[in-house]
XYZ file of N, CA, C and O in Angstrom:
540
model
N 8.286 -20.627 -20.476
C 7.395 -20.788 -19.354
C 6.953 -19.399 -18.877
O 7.755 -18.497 -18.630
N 5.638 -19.291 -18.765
C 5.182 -18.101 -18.457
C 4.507 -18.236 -16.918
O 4.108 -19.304 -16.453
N 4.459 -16.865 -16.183
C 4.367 -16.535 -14.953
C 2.175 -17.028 -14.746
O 1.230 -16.601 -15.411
N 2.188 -17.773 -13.863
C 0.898 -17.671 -13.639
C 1.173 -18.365 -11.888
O 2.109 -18.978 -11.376
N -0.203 -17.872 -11.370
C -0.081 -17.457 -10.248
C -0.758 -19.275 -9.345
O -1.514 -20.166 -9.731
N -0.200 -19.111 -8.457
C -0.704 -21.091 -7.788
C -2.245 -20.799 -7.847
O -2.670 -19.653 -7.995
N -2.921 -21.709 -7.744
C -4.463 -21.850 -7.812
C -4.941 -21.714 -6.288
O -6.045 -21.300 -5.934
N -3.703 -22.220 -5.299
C -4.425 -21.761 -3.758
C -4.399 -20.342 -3.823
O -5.462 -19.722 -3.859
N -3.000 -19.598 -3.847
C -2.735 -18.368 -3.461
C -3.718 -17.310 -4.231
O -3.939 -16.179 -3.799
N -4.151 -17.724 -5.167
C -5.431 -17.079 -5.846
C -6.671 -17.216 -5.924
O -7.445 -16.535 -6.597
N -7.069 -18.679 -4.791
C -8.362 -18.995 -3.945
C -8.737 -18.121 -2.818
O -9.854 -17.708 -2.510
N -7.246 -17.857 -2.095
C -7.233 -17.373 -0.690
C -6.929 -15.794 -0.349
O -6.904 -15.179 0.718
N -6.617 -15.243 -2.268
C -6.138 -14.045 -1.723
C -7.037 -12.708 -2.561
O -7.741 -13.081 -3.499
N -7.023 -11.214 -2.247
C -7.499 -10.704 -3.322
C -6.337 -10.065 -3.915
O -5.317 -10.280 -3.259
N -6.144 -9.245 -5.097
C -5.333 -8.655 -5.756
C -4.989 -7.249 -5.601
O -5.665 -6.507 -6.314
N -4.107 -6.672 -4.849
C -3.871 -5.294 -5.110
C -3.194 -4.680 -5.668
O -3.532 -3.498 -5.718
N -2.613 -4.849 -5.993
C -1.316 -4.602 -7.601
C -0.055 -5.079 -7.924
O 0.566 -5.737 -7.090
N 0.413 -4.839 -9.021
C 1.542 -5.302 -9.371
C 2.441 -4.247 -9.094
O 2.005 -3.096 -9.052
N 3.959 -4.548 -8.846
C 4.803 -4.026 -8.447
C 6.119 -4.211 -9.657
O 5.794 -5.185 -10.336
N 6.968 -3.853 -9.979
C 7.845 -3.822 -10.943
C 8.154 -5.331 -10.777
O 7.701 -5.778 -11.831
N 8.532 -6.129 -10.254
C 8.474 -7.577 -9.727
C 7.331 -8.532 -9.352
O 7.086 -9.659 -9.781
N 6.654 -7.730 -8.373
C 5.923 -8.777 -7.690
C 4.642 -8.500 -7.537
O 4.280 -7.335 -7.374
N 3.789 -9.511 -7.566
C 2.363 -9.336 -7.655
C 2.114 -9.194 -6.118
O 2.833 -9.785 -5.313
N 0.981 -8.321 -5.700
C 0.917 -7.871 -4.340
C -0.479 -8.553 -4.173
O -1.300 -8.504 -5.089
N -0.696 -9.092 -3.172
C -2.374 -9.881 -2.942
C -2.633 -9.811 -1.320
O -1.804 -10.065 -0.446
N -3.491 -9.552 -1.210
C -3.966 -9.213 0.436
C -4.859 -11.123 0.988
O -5.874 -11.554 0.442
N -4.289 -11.671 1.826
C -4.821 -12.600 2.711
C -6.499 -12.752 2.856
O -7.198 -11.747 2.725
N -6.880 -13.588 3.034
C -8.220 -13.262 3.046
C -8.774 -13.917 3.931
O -9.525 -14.880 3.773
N -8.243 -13.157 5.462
C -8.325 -13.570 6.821
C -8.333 -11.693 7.654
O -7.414 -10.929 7.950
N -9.574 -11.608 7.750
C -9.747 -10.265 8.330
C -8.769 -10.306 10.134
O -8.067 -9.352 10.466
N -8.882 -11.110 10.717
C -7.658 -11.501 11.999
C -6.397 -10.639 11.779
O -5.912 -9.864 12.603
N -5.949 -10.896 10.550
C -4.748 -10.264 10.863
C -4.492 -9.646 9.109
O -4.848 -10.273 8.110
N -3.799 -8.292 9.102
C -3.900 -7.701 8.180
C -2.313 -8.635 7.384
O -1.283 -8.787 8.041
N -2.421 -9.003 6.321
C -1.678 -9.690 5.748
C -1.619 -9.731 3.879
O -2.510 -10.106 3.116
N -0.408 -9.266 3.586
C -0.172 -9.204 2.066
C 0.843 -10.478 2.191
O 1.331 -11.099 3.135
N 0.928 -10.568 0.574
C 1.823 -11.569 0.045
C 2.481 -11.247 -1.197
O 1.715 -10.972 -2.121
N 3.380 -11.224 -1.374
C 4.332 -10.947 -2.537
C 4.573 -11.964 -3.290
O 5.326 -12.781 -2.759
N 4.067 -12.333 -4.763
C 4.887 -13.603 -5.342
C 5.250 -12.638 -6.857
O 4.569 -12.022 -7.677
N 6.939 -12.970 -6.626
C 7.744 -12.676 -7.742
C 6.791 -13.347 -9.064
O 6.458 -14.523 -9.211
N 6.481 -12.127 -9.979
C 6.103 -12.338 -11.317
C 6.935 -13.438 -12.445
O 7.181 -13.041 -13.584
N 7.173 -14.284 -12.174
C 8.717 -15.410 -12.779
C 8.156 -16.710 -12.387
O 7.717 -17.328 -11.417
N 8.477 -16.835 -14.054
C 8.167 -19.011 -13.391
C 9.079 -19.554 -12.950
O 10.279 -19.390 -13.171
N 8.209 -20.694 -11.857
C 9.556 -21.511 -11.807
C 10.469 -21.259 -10.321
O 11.429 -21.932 -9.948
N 9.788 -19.967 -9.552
C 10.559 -19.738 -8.707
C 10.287 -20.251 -7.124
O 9.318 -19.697 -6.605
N 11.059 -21.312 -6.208
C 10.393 -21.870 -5.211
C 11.085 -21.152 -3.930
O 10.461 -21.032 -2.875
N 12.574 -20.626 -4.110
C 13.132 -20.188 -2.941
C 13.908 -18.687 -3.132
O 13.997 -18.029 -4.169
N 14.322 -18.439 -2.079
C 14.718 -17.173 -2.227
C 16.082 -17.268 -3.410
O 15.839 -16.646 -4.443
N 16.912 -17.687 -3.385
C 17.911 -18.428 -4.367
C 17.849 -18.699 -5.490
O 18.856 -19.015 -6.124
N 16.442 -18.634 -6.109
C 16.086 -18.828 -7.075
C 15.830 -17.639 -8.039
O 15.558 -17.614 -9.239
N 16.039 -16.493 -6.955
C 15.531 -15.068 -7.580
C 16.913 -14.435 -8.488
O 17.940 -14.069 -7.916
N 16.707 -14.378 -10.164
C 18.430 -13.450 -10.226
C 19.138 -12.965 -9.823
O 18.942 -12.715 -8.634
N 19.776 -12.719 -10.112
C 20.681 -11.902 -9.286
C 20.610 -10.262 -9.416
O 20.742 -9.399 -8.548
N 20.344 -10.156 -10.864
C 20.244 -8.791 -11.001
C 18.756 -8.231 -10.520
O 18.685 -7.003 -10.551
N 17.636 -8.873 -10.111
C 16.089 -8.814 -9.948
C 16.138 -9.075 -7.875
O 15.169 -8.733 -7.198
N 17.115 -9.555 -7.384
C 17.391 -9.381 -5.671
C 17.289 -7.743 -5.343
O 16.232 -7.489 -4.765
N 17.716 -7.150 -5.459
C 17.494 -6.029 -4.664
C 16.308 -5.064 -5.086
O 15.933 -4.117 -4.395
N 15.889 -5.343 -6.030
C 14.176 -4.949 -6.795
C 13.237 -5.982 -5.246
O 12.692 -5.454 -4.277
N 13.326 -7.189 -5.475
C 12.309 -7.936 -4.675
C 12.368 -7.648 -3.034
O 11.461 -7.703 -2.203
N 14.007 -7.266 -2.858
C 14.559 -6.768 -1.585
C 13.166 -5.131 -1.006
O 12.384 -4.777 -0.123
N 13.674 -4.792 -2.142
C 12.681 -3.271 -1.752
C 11.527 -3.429 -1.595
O 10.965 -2.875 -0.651
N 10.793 -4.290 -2.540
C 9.086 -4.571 -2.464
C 8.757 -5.282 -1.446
O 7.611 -5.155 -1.016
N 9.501 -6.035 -0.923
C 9.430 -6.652 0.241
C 9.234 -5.227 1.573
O 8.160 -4.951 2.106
N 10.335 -4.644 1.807
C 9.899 -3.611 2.657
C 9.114 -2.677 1.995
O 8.122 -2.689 2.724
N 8.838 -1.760 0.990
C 7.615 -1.156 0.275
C 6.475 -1.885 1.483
O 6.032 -1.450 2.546
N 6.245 -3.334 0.653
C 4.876 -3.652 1.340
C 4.825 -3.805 2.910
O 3.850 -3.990 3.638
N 5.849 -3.704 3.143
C 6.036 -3.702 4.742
C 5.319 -2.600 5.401
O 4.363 -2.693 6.171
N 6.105 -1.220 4.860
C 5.586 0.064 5.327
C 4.385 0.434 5.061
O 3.604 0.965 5.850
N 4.145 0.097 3.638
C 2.459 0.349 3.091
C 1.452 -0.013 3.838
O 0.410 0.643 3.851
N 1.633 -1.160 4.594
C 0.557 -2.179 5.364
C 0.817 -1.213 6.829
O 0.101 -0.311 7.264
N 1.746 -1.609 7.237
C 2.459 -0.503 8.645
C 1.839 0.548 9.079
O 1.599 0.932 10.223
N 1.562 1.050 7.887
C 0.978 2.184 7.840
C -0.391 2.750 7.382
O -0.825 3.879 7.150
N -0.822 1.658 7.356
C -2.415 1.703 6.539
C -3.282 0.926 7.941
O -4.441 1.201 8.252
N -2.585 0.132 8.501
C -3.078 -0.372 9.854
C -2.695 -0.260 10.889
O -3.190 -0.935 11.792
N -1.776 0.547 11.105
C -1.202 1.153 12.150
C -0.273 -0.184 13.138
O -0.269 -0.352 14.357
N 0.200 -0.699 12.423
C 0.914 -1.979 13.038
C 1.754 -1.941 14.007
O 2.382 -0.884 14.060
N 2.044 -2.848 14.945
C 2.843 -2.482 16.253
C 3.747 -3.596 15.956
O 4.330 -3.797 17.022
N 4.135 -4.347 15.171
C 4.882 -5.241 14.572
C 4.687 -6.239 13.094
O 3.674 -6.900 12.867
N 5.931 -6.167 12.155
C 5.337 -6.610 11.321
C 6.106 -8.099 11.454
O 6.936 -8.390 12.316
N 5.579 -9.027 10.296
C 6.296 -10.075 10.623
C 6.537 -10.675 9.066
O 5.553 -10.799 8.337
N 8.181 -11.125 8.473
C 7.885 -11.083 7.141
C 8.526 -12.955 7.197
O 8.948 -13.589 8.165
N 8.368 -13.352 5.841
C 8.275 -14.752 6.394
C 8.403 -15.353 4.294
O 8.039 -14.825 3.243
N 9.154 -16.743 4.674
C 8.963 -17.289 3.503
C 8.707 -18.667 3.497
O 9.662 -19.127 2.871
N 8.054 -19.501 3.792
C 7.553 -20.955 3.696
C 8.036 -21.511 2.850
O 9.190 -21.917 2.704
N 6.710 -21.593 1.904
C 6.715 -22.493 0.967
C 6.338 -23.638 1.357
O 6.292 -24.255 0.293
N 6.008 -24.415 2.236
C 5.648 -25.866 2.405
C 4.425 -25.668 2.086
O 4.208 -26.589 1.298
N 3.742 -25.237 2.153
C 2.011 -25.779 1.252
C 1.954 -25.183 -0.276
O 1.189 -25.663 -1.112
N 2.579 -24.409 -0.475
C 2.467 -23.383 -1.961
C 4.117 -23.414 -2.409
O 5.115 -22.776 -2.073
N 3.930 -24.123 -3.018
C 5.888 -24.377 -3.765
C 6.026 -22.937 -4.419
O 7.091 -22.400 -4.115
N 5.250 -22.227 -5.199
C 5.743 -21.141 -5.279
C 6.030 -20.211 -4.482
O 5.469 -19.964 -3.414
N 7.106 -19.540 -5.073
C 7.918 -18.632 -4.219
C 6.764 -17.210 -4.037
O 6.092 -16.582 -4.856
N 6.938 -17.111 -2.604
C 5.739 -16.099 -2.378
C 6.438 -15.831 -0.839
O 6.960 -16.742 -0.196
N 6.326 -13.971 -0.218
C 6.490 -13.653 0.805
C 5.257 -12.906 1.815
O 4.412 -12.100 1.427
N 5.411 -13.359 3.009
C 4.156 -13.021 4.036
C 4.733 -11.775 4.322
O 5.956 -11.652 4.379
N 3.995 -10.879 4.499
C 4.164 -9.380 5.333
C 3.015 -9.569 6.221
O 1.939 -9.799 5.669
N 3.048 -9.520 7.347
C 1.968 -9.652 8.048
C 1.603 -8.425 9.249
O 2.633 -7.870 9.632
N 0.680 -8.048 9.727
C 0.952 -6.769 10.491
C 0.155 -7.636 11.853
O -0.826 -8.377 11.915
N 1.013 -7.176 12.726
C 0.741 -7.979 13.859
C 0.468 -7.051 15.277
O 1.136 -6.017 15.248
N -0.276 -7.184 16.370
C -0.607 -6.009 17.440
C -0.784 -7.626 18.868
O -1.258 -8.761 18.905
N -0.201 -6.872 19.581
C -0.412 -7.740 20.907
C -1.435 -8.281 21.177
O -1.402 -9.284 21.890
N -2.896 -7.675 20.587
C -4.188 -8.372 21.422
C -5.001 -9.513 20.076
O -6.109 -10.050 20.050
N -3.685 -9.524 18.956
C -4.307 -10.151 17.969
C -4.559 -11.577 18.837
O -4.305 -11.865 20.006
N -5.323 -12.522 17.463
C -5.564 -14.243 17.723
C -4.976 -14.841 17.731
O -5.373 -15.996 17.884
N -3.666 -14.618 17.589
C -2.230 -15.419 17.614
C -1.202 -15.302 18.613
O -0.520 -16.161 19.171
N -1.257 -13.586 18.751
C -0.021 -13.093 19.595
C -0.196 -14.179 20.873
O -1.092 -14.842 21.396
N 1.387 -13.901 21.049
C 2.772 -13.705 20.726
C 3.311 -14.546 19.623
O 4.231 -14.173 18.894
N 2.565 -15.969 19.502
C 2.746 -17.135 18.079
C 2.634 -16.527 16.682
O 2.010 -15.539 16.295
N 3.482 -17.472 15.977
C 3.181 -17.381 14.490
C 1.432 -17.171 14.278
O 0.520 -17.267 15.099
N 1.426 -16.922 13.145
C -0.259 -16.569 12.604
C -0.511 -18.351 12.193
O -1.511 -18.990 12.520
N 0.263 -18.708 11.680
C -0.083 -19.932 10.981
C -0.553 -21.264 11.989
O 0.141 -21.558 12.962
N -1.561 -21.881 11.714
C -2.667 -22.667 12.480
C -3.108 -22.285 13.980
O -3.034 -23.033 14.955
N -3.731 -20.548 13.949
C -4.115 -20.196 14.809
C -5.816 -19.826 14.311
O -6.240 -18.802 13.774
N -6.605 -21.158 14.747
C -7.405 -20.765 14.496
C -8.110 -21.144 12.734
O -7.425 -21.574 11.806
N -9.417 -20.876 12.676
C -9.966 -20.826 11.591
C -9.801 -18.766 10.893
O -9.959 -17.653 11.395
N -9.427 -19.304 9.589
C -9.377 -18.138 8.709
C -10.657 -17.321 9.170
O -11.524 -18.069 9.622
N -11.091 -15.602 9.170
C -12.076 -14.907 9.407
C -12.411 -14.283 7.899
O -12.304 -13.060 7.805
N -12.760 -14.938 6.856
C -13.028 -13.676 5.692
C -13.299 -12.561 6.160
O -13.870 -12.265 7.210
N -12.763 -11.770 5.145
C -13.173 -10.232 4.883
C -15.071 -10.056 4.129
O -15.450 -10.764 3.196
N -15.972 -8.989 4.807
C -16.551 -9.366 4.154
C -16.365 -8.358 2.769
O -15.458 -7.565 2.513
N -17.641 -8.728 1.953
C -16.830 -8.210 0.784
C -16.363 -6.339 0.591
O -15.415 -5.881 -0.047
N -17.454 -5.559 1.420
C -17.163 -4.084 1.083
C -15.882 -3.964 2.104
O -14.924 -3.218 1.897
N -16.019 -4.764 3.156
C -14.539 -4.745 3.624
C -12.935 -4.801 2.915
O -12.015 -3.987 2.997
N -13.023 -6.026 2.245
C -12.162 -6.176 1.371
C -11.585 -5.318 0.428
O -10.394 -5.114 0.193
N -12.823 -4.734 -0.197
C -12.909 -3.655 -0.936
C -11.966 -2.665 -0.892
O -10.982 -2.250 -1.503
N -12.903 -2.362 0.429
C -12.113 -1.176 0.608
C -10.838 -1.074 1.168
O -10.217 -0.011 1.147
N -10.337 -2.249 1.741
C -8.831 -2.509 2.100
C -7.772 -2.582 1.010
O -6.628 -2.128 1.000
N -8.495 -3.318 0.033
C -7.739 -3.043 -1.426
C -7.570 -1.741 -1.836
O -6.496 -1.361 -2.302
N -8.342 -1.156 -1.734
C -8.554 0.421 -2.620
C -7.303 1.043 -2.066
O -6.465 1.665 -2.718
N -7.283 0.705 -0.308
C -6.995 1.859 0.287
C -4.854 1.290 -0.200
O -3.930 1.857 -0.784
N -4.975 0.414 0.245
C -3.707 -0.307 -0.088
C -2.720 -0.058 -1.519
O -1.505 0.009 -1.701
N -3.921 0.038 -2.404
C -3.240 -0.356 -3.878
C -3.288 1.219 -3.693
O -2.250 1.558 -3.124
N -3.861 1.984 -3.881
C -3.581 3.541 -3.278
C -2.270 3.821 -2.787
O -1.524 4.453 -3.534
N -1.840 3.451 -1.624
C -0.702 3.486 -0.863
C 0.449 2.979 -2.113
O 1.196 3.859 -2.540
N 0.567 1.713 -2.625
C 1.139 1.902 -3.364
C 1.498 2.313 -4.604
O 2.433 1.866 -5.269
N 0.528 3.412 -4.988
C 0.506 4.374 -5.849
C 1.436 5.318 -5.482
O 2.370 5.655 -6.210
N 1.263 5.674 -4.596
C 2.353 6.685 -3.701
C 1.972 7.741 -3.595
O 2.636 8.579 -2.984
């Protein structure tokens, strides 16, 4: 079984790179600055599901994308998160969050209609991002 990515999370997101583990994809809701991490591995729905020897790899990329975003948007809180109830694959929210956002103080999730990015926006949020994690 080979790694391919859910058909929502690749409707809704754009691509900013791969990580020794995990594929990195930016939200595609200009509201709130938001990546997503889904472990490169089939098959995987919960955190439990990740090897054992491949946990503290996904552990790091998880904060990696924390700081990368943190710091590319100047975030006043981040918020990291694992669902799964609409997207069975295993995938993590990094979300960068500021007091006067459309949500605050609430979760991001059903606040509101999604805001696309438009596209040179996007763009350039990718560039600047997948950059960052260039290092």
């Amino acid at each position: 079984m080979t790694f391919e990515l859910h058909e929502r999370l690749a409707a809704d997101t754009f691509l900013v790179t791969d990580l020794t583990l995990c594929r990195v994809l930016l939200m595609n809701d200009r509201r709130f600055p938001w990546l997503i991490l889904v472990p490169r591995r089939a098959g995987l729905r919960d955190f439990d599901d990740v090897a054992g020897a491949e946990k503290a790899d996904f552990h790091a990329e998880i904060d990696l994308a924390s700081a990368v975003l943190r710091e590319a948007v100047a975030a006043e809180k981040m918020n990291v998160a694992a669902l799964g109830n609409m997207v069975p694959q295993l995938h993590v929210h990094v979300i960068a969050r500021f007091a006067g956002d459309a949500a605050w103080p609430s979760p991001v999730w059903g606040a509101g209609q999604a805001e696309p990015y438009q596209p040179d926006e996007a763009k350039g949020l990718v560039a600047r991002l997948s950059a960052a994690f260039r290092g």
